[in-house]
Structure formats: C-alpha cells, structure tokens
Coordinates of C-alpha atoms in Angstrom, one line a residue:
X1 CA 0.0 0.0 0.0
X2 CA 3.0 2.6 -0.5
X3 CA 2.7 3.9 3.7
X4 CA -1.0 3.7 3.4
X5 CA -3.2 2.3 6.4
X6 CA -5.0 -0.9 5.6
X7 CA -8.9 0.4 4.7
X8 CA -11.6 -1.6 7.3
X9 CA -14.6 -3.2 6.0
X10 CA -17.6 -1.5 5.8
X11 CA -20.4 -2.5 7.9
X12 CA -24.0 -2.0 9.1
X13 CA -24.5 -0.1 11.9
X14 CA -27.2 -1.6 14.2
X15 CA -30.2 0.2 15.3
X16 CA -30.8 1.6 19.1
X17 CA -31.9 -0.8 22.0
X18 CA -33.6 2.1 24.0
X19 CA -36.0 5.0 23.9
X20 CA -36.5 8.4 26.1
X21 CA -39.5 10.5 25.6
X22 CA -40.3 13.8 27.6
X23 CA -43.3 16.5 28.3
X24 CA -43.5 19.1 30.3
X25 CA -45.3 18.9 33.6
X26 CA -47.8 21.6 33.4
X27 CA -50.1 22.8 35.9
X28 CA -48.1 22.3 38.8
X29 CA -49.0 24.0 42.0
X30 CA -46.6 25.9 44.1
X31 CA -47.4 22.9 47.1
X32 CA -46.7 20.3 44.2
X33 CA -43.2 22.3 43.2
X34 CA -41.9 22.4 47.2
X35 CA -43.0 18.6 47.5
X36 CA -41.3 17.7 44.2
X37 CA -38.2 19.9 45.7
X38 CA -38.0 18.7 49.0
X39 CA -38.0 14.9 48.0
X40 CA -35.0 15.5 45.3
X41 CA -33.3 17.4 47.9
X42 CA -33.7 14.1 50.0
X43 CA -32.4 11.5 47.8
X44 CA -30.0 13.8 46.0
X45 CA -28.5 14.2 49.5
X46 CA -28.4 10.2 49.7
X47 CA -27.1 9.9 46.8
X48 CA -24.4 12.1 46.9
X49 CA -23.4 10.0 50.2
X50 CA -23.7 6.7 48.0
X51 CA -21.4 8.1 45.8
X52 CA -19.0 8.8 48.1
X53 CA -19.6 5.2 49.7
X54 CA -19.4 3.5 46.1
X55 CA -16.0 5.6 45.0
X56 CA -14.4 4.6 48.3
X57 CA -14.9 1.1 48.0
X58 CA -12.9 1.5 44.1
X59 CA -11.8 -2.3 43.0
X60 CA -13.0 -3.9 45.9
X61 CA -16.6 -3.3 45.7
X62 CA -18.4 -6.6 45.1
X63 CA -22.0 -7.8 45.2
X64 CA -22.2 -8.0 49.2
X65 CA -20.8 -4.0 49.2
X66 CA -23.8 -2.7 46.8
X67 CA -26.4 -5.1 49.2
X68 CA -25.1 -3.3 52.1
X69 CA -24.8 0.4 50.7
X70 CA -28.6 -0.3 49.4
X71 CA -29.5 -1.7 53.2
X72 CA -28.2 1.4 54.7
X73 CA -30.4 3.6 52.8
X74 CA -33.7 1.7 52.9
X75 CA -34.4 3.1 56.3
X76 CA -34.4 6.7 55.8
X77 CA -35.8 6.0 51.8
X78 CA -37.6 2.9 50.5
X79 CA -35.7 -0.2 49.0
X80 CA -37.0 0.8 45.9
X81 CA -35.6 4.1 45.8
X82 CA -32.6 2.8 47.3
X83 CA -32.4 0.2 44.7
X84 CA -32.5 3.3 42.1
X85 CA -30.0 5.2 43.8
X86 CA -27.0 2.5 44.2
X87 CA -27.6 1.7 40.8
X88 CA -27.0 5.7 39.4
X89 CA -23.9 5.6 41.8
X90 CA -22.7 2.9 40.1
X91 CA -23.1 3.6 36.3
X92 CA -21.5 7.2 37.5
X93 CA -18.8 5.4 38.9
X94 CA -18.5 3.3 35.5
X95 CA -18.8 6.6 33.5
X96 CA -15.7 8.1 35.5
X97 CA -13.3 4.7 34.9
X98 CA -14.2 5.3 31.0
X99 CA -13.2 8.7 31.7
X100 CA -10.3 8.1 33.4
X101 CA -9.2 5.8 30.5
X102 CA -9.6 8.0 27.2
X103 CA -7.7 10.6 29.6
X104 CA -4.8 8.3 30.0
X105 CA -4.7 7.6 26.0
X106 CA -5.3 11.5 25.2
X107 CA -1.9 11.9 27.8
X108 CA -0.1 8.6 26.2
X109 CA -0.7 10.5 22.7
X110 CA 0.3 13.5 23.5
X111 CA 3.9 12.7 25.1
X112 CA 4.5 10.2 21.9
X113 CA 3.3 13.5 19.7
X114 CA 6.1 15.7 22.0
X115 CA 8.4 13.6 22.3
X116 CA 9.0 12.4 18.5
X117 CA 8.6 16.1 17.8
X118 CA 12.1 17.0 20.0
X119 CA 14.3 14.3 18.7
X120 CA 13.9 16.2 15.5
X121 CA 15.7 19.1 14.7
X122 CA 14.6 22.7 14.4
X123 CA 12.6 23.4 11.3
X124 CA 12.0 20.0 10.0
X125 CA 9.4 19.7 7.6
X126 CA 6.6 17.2 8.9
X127 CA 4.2 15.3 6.8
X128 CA 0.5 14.4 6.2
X129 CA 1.0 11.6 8.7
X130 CA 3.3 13.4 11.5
X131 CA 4.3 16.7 12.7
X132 CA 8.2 17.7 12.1
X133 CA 10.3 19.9 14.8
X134 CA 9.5 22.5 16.2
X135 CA 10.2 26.3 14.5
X136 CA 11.9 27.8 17.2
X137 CA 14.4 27.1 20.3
X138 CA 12.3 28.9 22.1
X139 CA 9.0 26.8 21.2
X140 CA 11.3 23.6 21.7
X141 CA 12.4 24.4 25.5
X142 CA 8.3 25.1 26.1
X143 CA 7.2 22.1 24.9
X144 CA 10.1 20.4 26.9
X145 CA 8.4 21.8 29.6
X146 CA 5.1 20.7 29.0
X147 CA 6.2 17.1 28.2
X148 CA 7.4 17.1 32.1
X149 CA 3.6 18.2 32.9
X150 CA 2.0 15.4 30.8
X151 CA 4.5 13.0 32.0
X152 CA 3.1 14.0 35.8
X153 CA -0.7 13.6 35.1
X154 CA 0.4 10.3 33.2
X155 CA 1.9 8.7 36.3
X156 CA -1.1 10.4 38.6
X157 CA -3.6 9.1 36.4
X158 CA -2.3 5.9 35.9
X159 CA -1.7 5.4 39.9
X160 CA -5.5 6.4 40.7
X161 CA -6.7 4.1 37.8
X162 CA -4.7 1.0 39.8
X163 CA -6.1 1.8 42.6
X164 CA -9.4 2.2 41.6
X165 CA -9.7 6.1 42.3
X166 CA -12.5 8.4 40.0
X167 CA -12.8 11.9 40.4
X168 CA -16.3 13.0 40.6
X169 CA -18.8 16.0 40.9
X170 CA -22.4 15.4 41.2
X171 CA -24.2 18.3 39.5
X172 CA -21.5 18.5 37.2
X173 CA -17.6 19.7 37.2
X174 CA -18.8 22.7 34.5
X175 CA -21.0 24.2 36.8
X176 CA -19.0 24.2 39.9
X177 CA -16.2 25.9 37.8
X178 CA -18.8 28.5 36.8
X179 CA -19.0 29.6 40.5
X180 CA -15.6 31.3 40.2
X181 CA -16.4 32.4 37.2
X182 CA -20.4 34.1 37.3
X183 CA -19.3 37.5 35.7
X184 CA -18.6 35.6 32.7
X185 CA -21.7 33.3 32.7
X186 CA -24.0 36.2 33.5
X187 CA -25.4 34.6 36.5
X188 CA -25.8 35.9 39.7
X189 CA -25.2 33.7 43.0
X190 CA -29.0 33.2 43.9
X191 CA -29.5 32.2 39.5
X192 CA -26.0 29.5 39.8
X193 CA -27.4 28.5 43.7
X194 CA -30.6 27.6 42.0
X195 CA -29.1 25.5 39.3
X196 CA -26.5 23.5 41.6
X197 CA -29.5 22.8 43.6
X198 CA -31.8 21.5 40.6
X199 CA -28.6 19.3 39.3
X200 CA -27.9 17.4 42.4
X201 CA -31.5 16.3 43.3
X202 CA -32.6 12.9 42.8
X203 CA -36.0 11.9 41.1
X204 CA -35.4 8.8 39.3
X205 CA -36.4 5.4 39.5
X206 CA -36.4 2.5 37.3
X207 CA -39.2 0.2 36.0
X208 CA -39.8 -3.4 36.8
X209 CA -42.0 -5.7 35.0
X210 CA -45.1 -6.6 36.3
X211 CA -45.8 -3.8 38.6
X212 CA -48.7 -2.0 37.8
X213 CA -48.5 0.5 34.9
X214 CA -44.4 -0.6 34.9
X215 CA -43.2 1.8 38.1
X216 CA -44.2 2.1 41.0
X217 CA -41.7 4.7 42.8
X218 CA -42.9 6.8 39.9
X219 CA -46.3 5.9 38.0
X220 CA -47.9 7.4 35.1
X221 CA -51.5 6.3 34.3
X222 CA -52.5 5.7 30.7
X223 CA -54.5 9.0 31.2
X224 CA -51.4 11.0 32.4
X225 CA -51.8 11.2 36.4
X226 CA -48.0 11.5 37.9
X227 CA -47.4 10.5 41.3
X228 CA -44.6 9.4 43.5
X229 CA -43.9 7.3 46.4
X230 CA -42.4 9.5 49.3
X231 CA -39.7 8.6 51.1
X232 CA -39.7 7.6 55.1
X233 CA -39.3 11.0 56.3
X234 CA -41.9 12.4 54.1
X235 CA -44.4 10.6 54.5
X236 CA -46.8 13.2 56.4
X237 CA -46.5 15.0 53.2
X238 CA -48.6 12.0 51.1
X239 CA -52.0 13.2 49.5
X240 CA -53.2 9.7 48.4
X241 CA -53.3 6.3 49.9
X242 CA -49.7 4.2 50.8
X243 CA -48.3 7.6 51.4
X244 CA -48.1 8.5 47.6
X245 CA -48.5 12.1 46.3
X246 CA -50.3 12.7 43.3
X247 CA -49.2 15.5 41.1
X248 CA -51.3 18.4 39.5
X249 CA -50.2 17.8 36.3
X250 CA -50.8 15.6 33.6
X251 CA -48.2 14.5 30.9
X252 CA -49.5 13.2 27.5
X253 CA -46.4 12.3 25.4
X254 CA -46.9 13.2 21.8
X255 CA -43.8 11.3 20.5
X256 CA -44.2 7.6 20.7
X257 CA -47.0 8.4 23.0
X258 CA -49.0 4.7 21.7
X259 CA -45.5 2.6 22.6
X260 CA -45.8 4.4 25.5
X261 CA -49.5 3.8 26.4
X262 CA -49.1 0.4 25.3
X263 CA -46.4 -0.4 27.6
X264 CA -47.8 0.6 31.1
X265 CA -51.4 -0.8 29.7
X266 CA -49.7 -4.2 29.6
X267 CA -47.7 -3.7 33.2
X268 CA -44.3 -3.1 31.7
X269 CA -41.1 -1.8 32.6
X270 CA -40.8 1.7 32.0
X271 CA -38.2 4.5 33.9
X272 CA -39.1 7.7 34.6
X273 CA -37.1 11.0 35.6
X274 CA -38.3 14.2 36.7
X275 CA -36.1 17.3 36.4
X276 CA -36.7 21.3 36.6
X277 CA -35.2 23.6 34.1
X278 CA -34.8 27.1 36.8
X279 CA -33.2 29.1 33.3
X280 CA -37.2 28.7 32.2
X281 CA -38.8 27.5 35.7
X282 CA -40.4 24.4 34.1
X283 CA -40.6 21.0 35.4
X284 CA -40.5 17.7 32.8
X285 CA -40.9 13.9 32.8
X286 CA -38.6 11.7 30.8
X287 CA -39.7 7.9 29.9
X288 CA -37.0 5.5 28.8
X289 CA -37.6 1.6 28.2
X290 CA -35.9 -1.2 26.4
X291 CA -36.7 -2.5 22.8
X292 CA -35.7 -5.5 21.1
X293 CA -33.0 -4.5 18.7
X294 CA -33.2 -3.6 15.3
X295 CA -32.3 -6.2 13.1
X296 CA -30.0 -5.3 10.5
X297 CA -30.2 -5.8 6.6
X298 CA -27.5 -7.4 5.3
X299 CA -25.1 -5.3 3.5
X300 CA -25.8 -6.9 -0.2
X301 CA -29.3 -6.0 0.3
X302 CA -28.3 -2.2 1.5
X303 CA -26.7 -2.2 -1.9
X304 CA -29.3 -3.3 -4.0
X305 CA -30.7 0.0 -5.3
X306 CA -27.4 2.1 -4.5
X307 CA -26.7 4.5 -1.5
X308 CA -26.7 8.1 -0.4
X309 CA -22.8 9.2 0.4
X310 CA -22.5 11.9 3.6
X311 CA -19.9 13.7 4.0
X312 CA -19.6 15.3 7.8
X313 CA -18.6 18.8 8.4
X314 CA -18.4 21.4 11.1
X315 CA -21.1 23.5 9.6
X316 CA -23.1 20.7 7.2
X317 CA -23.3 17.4 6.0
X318 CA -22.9 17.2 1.7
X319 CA -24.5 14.3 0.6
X320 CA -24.5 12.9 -3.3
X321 CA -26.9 10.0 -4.6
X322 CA -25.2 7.0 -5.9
X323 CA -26.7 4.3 -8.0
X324 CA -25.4 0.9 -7.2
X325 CA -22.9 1.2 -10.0
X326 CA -21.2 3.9 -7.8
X327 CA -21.8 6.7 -10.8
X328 CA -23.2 10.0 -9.3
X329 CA -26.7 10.3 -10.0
X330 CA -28.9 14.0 -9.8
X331 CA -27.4 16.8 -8.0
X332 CA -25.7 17.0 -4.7
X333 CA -27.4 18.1 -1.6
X334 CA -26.2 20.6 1.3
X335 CA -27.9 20.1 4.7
X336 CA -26.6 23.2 7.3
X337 CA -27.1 23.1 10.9
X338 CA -25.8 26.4 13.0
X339 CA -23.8 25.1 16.1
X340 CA -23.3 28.2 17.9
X341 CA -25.8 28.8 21.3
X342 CA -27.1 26.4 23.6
X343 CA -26.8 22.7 23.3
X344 CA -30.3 22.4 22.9
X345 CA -30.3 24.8 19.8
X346 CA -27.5 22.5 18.5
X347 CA -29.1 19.7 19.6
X348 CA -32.1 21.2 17.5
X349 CA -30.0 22.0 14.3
X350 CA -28.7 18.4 14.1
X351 CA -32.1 17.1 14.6
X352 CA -33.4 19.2 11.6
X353 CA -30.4 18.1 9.5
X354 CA -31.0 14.5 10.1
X355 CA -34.5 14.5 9.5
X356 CA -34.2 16.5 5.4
X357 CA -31.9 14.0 5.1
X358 CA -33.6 10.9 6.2
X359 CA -36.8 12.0 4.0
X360 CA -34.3 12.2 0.8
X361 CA -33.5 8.9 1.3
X362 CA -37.1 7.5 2.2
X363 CA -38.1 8.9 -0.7
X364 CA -35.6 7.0 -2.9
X365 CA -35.8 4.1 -1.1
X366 CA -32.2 4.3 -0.4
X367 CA -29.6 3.7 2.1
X368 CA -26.9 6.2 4.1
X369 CA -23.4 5.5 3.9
X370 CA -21.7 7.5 6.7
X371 CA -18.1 7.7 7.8
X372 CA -17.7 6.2 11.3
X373 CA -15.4 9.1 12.5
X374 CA -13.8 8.5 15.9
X375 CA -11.2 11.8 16.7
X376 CA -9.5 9.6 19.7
X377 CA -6.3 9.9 17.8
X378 CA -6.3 14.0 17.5
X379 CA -8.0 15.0 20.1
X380 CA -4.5 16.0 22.3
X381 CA -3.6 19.5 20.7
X382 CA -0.1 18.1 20.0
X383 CA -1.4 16.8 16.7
X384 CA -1.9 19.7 14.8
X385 CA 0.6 22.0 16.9
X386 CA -0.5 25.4 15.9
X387 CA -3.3 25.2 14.0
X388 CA -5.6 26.2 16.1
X389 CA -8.1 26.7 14.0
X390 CA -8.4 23.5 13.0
X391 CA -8.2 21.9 16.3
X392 CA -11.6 24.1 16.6
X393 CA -12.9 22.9 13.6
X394 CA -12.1 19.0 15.0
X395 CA -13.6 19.7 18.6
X396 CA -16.8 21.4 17.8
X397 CA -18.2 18.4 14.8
X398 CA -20.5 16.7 16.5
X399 CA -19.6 13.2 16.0
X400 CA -20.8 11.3 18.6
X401 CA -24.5 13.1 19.0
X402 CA -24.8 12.9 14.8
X403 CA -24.1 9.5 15.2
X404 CA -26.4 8.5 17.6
X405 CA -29.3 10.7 16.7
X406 CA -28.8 9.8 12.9
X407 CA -29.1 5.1 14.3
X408 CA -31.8 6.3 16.5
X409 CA -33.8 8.4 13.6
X410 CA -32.9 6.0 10.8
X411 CA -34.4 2.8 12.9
X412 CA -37.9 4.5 13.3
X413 CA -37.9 5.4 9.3
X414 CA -36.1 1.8 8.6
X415 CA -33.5 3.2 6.5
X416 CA -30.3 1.2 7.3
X417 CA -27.3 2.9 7.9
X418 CA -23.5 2.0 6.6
X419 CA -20.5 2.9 8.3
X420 CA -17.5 3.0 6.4
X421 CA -13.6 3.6 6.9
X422 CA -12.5 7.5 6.8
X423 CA -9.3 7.0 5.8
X424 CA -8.5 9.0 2.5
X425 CA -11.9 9.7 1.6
X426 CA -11.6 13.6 1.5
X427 CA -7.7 13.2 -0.3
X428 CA -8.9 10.3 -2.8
X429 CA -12.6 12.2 -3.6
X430 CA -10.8 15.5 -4.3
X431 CA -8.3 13.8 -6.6
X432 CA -10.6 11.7 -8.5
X433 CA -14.3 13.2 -9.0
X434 CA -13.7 17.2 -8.1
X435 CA -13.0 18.1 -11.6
X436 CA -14.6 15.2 -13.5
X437 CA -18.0 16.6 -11.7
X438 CA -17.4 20.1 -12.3
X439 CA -19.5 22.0 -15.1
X440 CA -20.5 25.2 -16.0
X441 CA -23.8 24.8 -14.5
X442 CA -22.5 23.0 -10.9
X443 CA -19.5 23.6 -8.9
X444 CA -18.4 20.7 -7.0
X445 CA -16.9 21.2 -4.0
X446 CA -14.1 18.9 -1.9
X447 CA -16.9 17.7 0.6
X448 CA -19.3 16.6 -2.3
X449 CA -16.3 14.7 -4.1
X450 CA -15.9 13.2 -0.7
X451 CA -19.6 11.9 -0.4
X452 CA -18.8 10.3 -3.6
X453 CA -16.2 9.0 -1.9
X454 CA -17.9 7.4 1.1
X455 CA -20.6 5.8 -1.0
X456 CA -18.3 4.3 -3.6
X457 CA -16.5 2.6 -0.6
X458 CA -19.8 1.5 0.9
X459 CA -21.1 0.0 -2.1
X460 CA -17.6 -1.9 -2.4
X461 CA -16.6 0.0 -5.2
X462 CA -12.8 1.3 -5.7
X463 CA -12.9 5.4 -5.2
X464 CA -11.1 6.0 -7.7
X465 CA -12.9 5.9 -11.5
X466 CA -11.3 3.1 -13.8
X467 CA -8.7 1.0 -13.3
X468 CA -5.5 1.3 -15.6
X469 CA -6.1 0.4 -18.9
X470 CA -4.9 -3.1 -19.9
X471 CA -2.2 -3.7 -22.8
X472 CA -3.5 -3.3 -26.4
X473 CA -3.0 -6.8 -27.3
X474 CA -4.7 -8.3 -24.4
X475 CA -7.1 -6.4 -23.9
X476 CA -9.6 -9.4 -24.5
X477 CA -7.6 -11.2 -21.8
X478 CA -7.8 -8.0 -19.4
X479 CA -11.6 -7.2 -20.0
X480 CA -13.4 -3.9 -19.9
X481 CA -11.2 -1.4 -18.1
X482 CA -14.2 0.2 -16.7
X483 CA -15.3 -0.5 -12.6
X484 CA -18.5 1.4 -13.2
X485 CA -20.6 -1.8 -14.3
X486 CA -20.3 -5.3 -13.2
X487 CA -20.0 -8.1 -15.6
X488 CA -23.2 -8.9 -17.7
X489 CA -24.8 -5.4 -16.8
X490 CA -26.9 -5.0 -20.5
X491 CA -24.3 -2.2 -22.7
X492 CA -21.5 -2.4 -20.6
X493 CA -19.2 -3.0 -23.4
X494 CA -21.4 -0.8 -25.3
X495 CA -20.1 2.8 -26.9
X496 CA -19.5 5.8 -24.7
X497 CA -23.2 8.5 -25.2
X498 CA -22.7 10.7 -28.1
X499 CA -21.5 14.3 -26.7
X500 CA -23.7 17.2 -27.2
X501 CA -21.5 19.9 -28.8
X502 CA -18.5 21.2 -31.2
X503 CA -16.4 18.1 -31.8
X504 CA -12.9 18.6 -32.7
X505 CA -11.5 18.7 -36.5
X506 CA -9.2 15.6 -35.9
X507 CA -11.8 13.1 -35.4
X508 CA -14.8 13.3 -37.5
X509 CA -18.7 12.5 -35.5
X510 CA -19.7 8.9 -35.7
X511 CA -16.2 7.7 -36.7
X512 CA -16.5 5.7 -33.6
X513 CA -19.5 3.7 -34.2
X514 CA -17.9 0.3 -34.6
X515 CA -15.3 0.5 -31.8
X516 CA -17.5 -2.2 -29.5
X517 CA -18.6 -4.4 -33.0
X518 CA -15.6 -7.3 -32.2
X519 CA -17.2 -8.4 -36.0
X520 CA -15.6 -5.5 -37.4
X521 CA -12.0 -6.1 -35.6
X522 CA -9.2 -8.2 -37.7
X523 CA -8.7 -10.6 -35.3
X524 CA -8.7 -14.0 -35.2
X525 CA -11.9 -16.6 -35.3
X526 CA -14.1 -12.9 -36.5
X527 CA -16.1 -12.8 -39.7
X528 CA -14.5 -9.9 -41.1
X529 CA -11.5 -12.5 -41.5
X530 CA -13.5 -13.9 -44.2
X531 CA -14.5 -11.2 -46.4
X532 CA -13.6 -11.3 -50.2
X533 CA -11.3 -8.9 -49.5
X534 CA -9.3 -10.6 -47.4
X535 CA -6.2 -12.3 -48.8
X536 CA -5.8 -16.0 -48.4
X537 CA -2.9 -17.4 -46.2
X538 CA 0.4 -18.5 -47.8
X539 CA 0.4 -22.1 -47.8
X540 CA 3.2 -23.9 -46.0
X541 CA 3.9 -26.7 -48.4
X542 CA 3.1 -26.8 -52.4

C-alpha cells in the first residue's frame, strides 16, 4: 500500500436498544413544586453520600458491598428508591473509569506526539502523517516543559486508575467551575445556587415488570396522572393512599406516545425522571424503556438500489446519490445546521439536518453510507501544533450526538445505515471526482467529491474511477477497463453516449461507431476474417 493504512470493511450499523421520551409537567401548584423539591433534595443528599460510599470502595466493591450500601439507605428511603440510587452511583462510577481511561490515551498520545517532535531538529518539515520539529528554540524548550507536565498527570492518572480512584462531581464539574467564574456566565449567586440545587437532586427510579402500569416509585397512568412514592421521612407529606403524592399535572407524550400507552397498559417496565429547568422555571418527565433491537439488513441487500454518500462537516453534511454502480446520480445536496448557542439549539439544528436527510432517502428508497469518525487519535492538541483553527474545527463536529441521533432516527424510518472507513476519503474524492464533476452549471466542491467518496466505498466499489487500462493486445484477456458496471450489466461493453456539442477537427462524429462491434475487428476466429477482400494465407507446403 506505499505507507497507506490498511482500509476496514464497511459494515451495518445496528439500530438503538432504547427510547427516552419527555413532556413538560404543566399545571403544577406551588405545594406540588416544594414537595417535588424537597423529595429530590432528600435523595439527591443520599445519593451524593452513596457516591462517596461506592467511590471509596474502588476495585473492591463486590455484590455483598452494593447489598449493604442499598441496606443502609432503605431506612431513611424505600428499598426501591434505594435500589435506584446505588444503581446511578454505580453507572457514574463506571462513567468516570471510561473517563479516566480516554484521559490516559489523550496523555499517552500527547507525550508520543512531544516527544517524536524534540528528537527532531529545528525546522524539520513534517508530513500528512506526523508533525516535524519544532520552528523555534524557544518553542522547543516550552514544549520540553510541557512534556514534564504530561509525564506527571500520566503517572497520577495511571496510579489512581490502579487503585481504583474516580474523580467525581455530582451536578456537574462545569457548573462548579462557573462559580468562580459568574461575571462571565452572567449569573448571579442566587441564578448558579438555584441551578446547583436542581442538578444534584434525585428523582429517578427505574421500571420493573409486572408492577402495575411498569413503576411504581414513579407511575404514570394511561390518562397522564403522575405521582410518587415519598420517602420515610416524608411521608406526612402523602395526599393519596400508601403515602403517595399525586401531582397536578398531567403529561401526555406526543412522540411515541402509543408505545408508551401500550407499555404501562400491559404492566411493563418503564423508567421515569423528573427534572426542573430554573433558566425557564419548568418541570419535565422523561420515559425511557428497552426494545428489542433492530435487526440489520445485510449489507448486499443495502446495496441493491445504491446509496446516499455523507460527508460530515463542522457547519453541514454534503451528501450525493449514488446508483449501485457507484456513478453520481442527480445533483448533490447541502444540509446546514448552525452550532453556535445552547446545546439544545445545536441539539435542534442536528435534529433538523438528520431529519431533510432521512426523508431524501425514504423517498428513494435508499440507504446512508456514513463515515464512522472516531477523533480519539487528535483529540491531544499536539497533533496539529499550531493550527488552532483546525483543532476548533475537529472539537466542535458533532460526532458522537450525529451518530447517535442519525441510528436512532434512521431505525424509526427503517433506512439502514453504513458505516465505512475514513481513511483518504476527503484526499482520494478530491483527486478523482472534483474536476470530472465540475460543469458550467455546478460547482463541485471537496466535501461533495468526498460523499462520492464514502458511497463508492460503501457499495464496495474502488474510489477512484477506472482501473489502468490493460495492454492493447490483451485487452480481451484483461476485459473492460471500466469499474462502473459489473460483468453482464446489458451495454456495458457498449459505446460511450454521443456528446452534445463542437467536436474537434481531428476526429470526424460517428467515426467511432464500430469500436465495440468485435465483428468489425481483424482478429482472429471474426467474420470480417472472411471477407472477399481478405487475402488467403500463404500455404506452407506446395
């Protein structure tokens, strides 16, 4: 492969094993807010001391630890909401050893990246595939420097991974920063008190099968009535039977609302959280339950009728139809999404995106070929040096939400989605369909080449547009030259489509026409061998 990395197979992505719907609970009363307050307040208090409980214990914890962290919380909660809460201390604890591990790669990368970089001298030229020296002695001694730093973390990082040790904030390591910082966020100490508050409580429980209506820490009704089960010490609160309190509000989901209804109809497990937004003062419900998951198509069959390249961008995703043959078929497409603003405007524009796109494929009955893009490798700023710009442009493309809102949209619309190899796609698109896809009337750009690209190489086809041509006398013995067709695709040996336009003075229109007739060819065992005007062999003897 001349230096090049070996290209992976391109595969099917399977569909999502899990849905979350929300609504807003509306009509709450102020008595239904404080109860709703004072419960999270509660558990989010236990929880925060199960947290500390579970993060202690690190690599020792075993089944007997979690039965006797739940034990010790059952008195002053209910062994349900225990349950719920050692469970959520658990998966944060999980979370945090992920964590813990990508930051120990990102470190590992960056002192390879440093390191390589000073053994070269000043002003080396690097490549496409590594950096070269630094410009300056000056930049060389800082980086030095810096390598000492990462070298530190690495051996702190790696000593609290053997031990078991996680760092962890409940509410969230952003917003404790943004204490020091509330000039800059615009928040006053009362507006950031209210949101550490709302991020630390605890109102979640999860379903179990054949409970009525799925949950019964938290139930929903078919009809929408919310209520909870209050803990021990708030039981004098209760406004219904079994010291329950039954909400105001009533939620009705409008997406998947039937799954939903069908679900707790039939006594099945369903999880519910409840959560208040103070930036607009609102309360909401989530749902989330298991499904079966989606079974895949095999690839041949998301072949069949051809694919829909994407390209992903910072700012877009270009997308190009391909028929199975891997030839470019209408015009290219631009979807934009604005990532700027709050993650739930971005988490809005990507949504938007997704969906145009999903509804041009539904409508040709076509699949998605997608890169799977994974930035583990560049995400330590040593890789790029100083181009920070870029390093901007890497950071904010939202990878890992396009991915799984685009598996989780696709499965509801059953358009399968294929995941292909990024390697070269941008380079190898650019270099072979930019200019052959360029007119007067269109102006192809590098990120439309590169859908190209990705949907040749999901549909198994080379990216690059005919193989070298074969040598004139075997060309029998080579075949077609052409990878646009298969073999015994009707007119694939057929003549190139006349031209519309001047042709040039040299070779005369329709001079061609007999090019693909092998009848017409002197060649051996063809009938124009046995014209009249052919002349007869020489004989060998008299």
């Amino acid at each position: 492969m001349g230096g090049l990395r070996e290209v992976a197979a391109s595969f099917v992505v399977p569909g999502s094993s899990g849905v979350a719907v929300r609504d807003r609970l509306k009509g709450l009363t102020v008595a239904d807010e404080e109860v709703l307050r004072l419960v999270g307040d509660l558990l989010g208090t236990l929880a925060s001391r199960d947290l500390k409980a579970r993060c202690a214990a690190g690599l020792e914890h075993d089944s007997k630890a979690w039965a006797e962290r739940k034990w010790s919380l059952t008195g002053e909660s209910s062994s349900r909401w225990a349950g719920s809460i050692t469970k959520a201390s658990h998966d944060q604890w999980a979370l945090a050893r992920r964590g813990q591990l990508a930051h120990i790669h990102s470190l590992e990368a960056g002192i390879a990246t440093i390191t390589r970089r000073l053994s070269l001298p000043l002003g080396t030229k690097g490549s496409r595939q590594a950096p070269g020296g630094y410009r300056s002695r000056q930049e060389w001694f800082a980086k030095s420097r810096r390598l000492h730093a990462l070298e530190d973390r690495l051996q702190t990082a790696r000593a609290d991974r053997e031990r078991g040790v996680v760092h962890v904030v409940r509410g969230g390591k952003q917003l404790l920063n943004t204490r020091h910082h509330l000039a800059q966020a615009g928040l006053g100490e009362e507006q950031w008190r209210a949101r550490w508050e709302a991020g630390r409580r605890f109102l979640a429980a999860d379903g179990e099968s054949g409970i009525r209506f799925g949950n019964l820490t938290i139930r929903v009704t078919p009809d929408g009535e919310v209520s909870l089960r209050l803990p021990a010490p708030l039981v004098h609160l209760a406004n219904a039977a079994h010291g329950r309190y039954v909400l105001a509000a009533r939620v009705s989901f409008m997406h998947r609302g039937e799954d939903w209804r069908d679900r707790v109809s039939g006594n099945r497990a369903v999880a519910y959280r409840i959560h208040e937004d103070t930036a607009r003062g609102r309360w909401y419900l989530t749902a989330s339950w298991t499904i079966p998951p989606t079974k895949t198509v095999p690839l041949e069959a998301a072949r069949a009728n051809g694919m829909i390249g994407v390209d992903t961008n910072a700012d877009h995703l270009a997308a190009w139809r391909l028929d199975r043959h891997g030839n470019p078929v209408g015009q290219p497409l631009r979807f934009d999404y604005d990532l700027s603003g709050t993650a739930t405007h971005r988490d809005a524009q990507v949504r938007h995106a997704l969906i145009r796109l999903l509804h041009w494929a539904k409508r040709h009955q076509l699949a998605i070929a997608i890169e799977d893009l994974d930035f583990t490798a560049e995400t330590t700023r040593e890789k790029h040096g100083r181009k920070k710009r870029f390093r901007k442009l890497i950071s904010g493309m939202p990878t890992s939400r396009l991915r799984a809102r685009l598996v989780s949209m696709a499965a509801e619309l059953a358009i399968p989605i294929v995941a292909v190899d990024p390697a070269y796609t941008s380079r190898w698109g650019a270099q072979h369909w930019k200019q052959p896809l360029t007119s007067k009337s269109r102006k192809t750009t590098r990120h439309d080449a590169a859908a190209v690209a990705i949907g040749r190489r999901a549909l198994g086809h080379p990216i690059r547009r005919r193989t070298a041509p074969p040598r004139t006398h075997r060309s029998d013995g080579y075949g077609h030259r052409t990878v646009q067709a298969e073999p015994g695709i009707p007119g694939r040996e057929g003549n190139r489509p006349r031209v519309p336009g001047p042709r040039t003075r040299s070779v005369p229109p329709g001079c061609g026409a007999k090019a693909v007739d092998q009848n017409a060819q002197h060649r051996s065992g063809r009938s124009a061998e046995h014209e009249p005007w052919q002349q007869d062999s020489l004989p060998l003897s008299p």
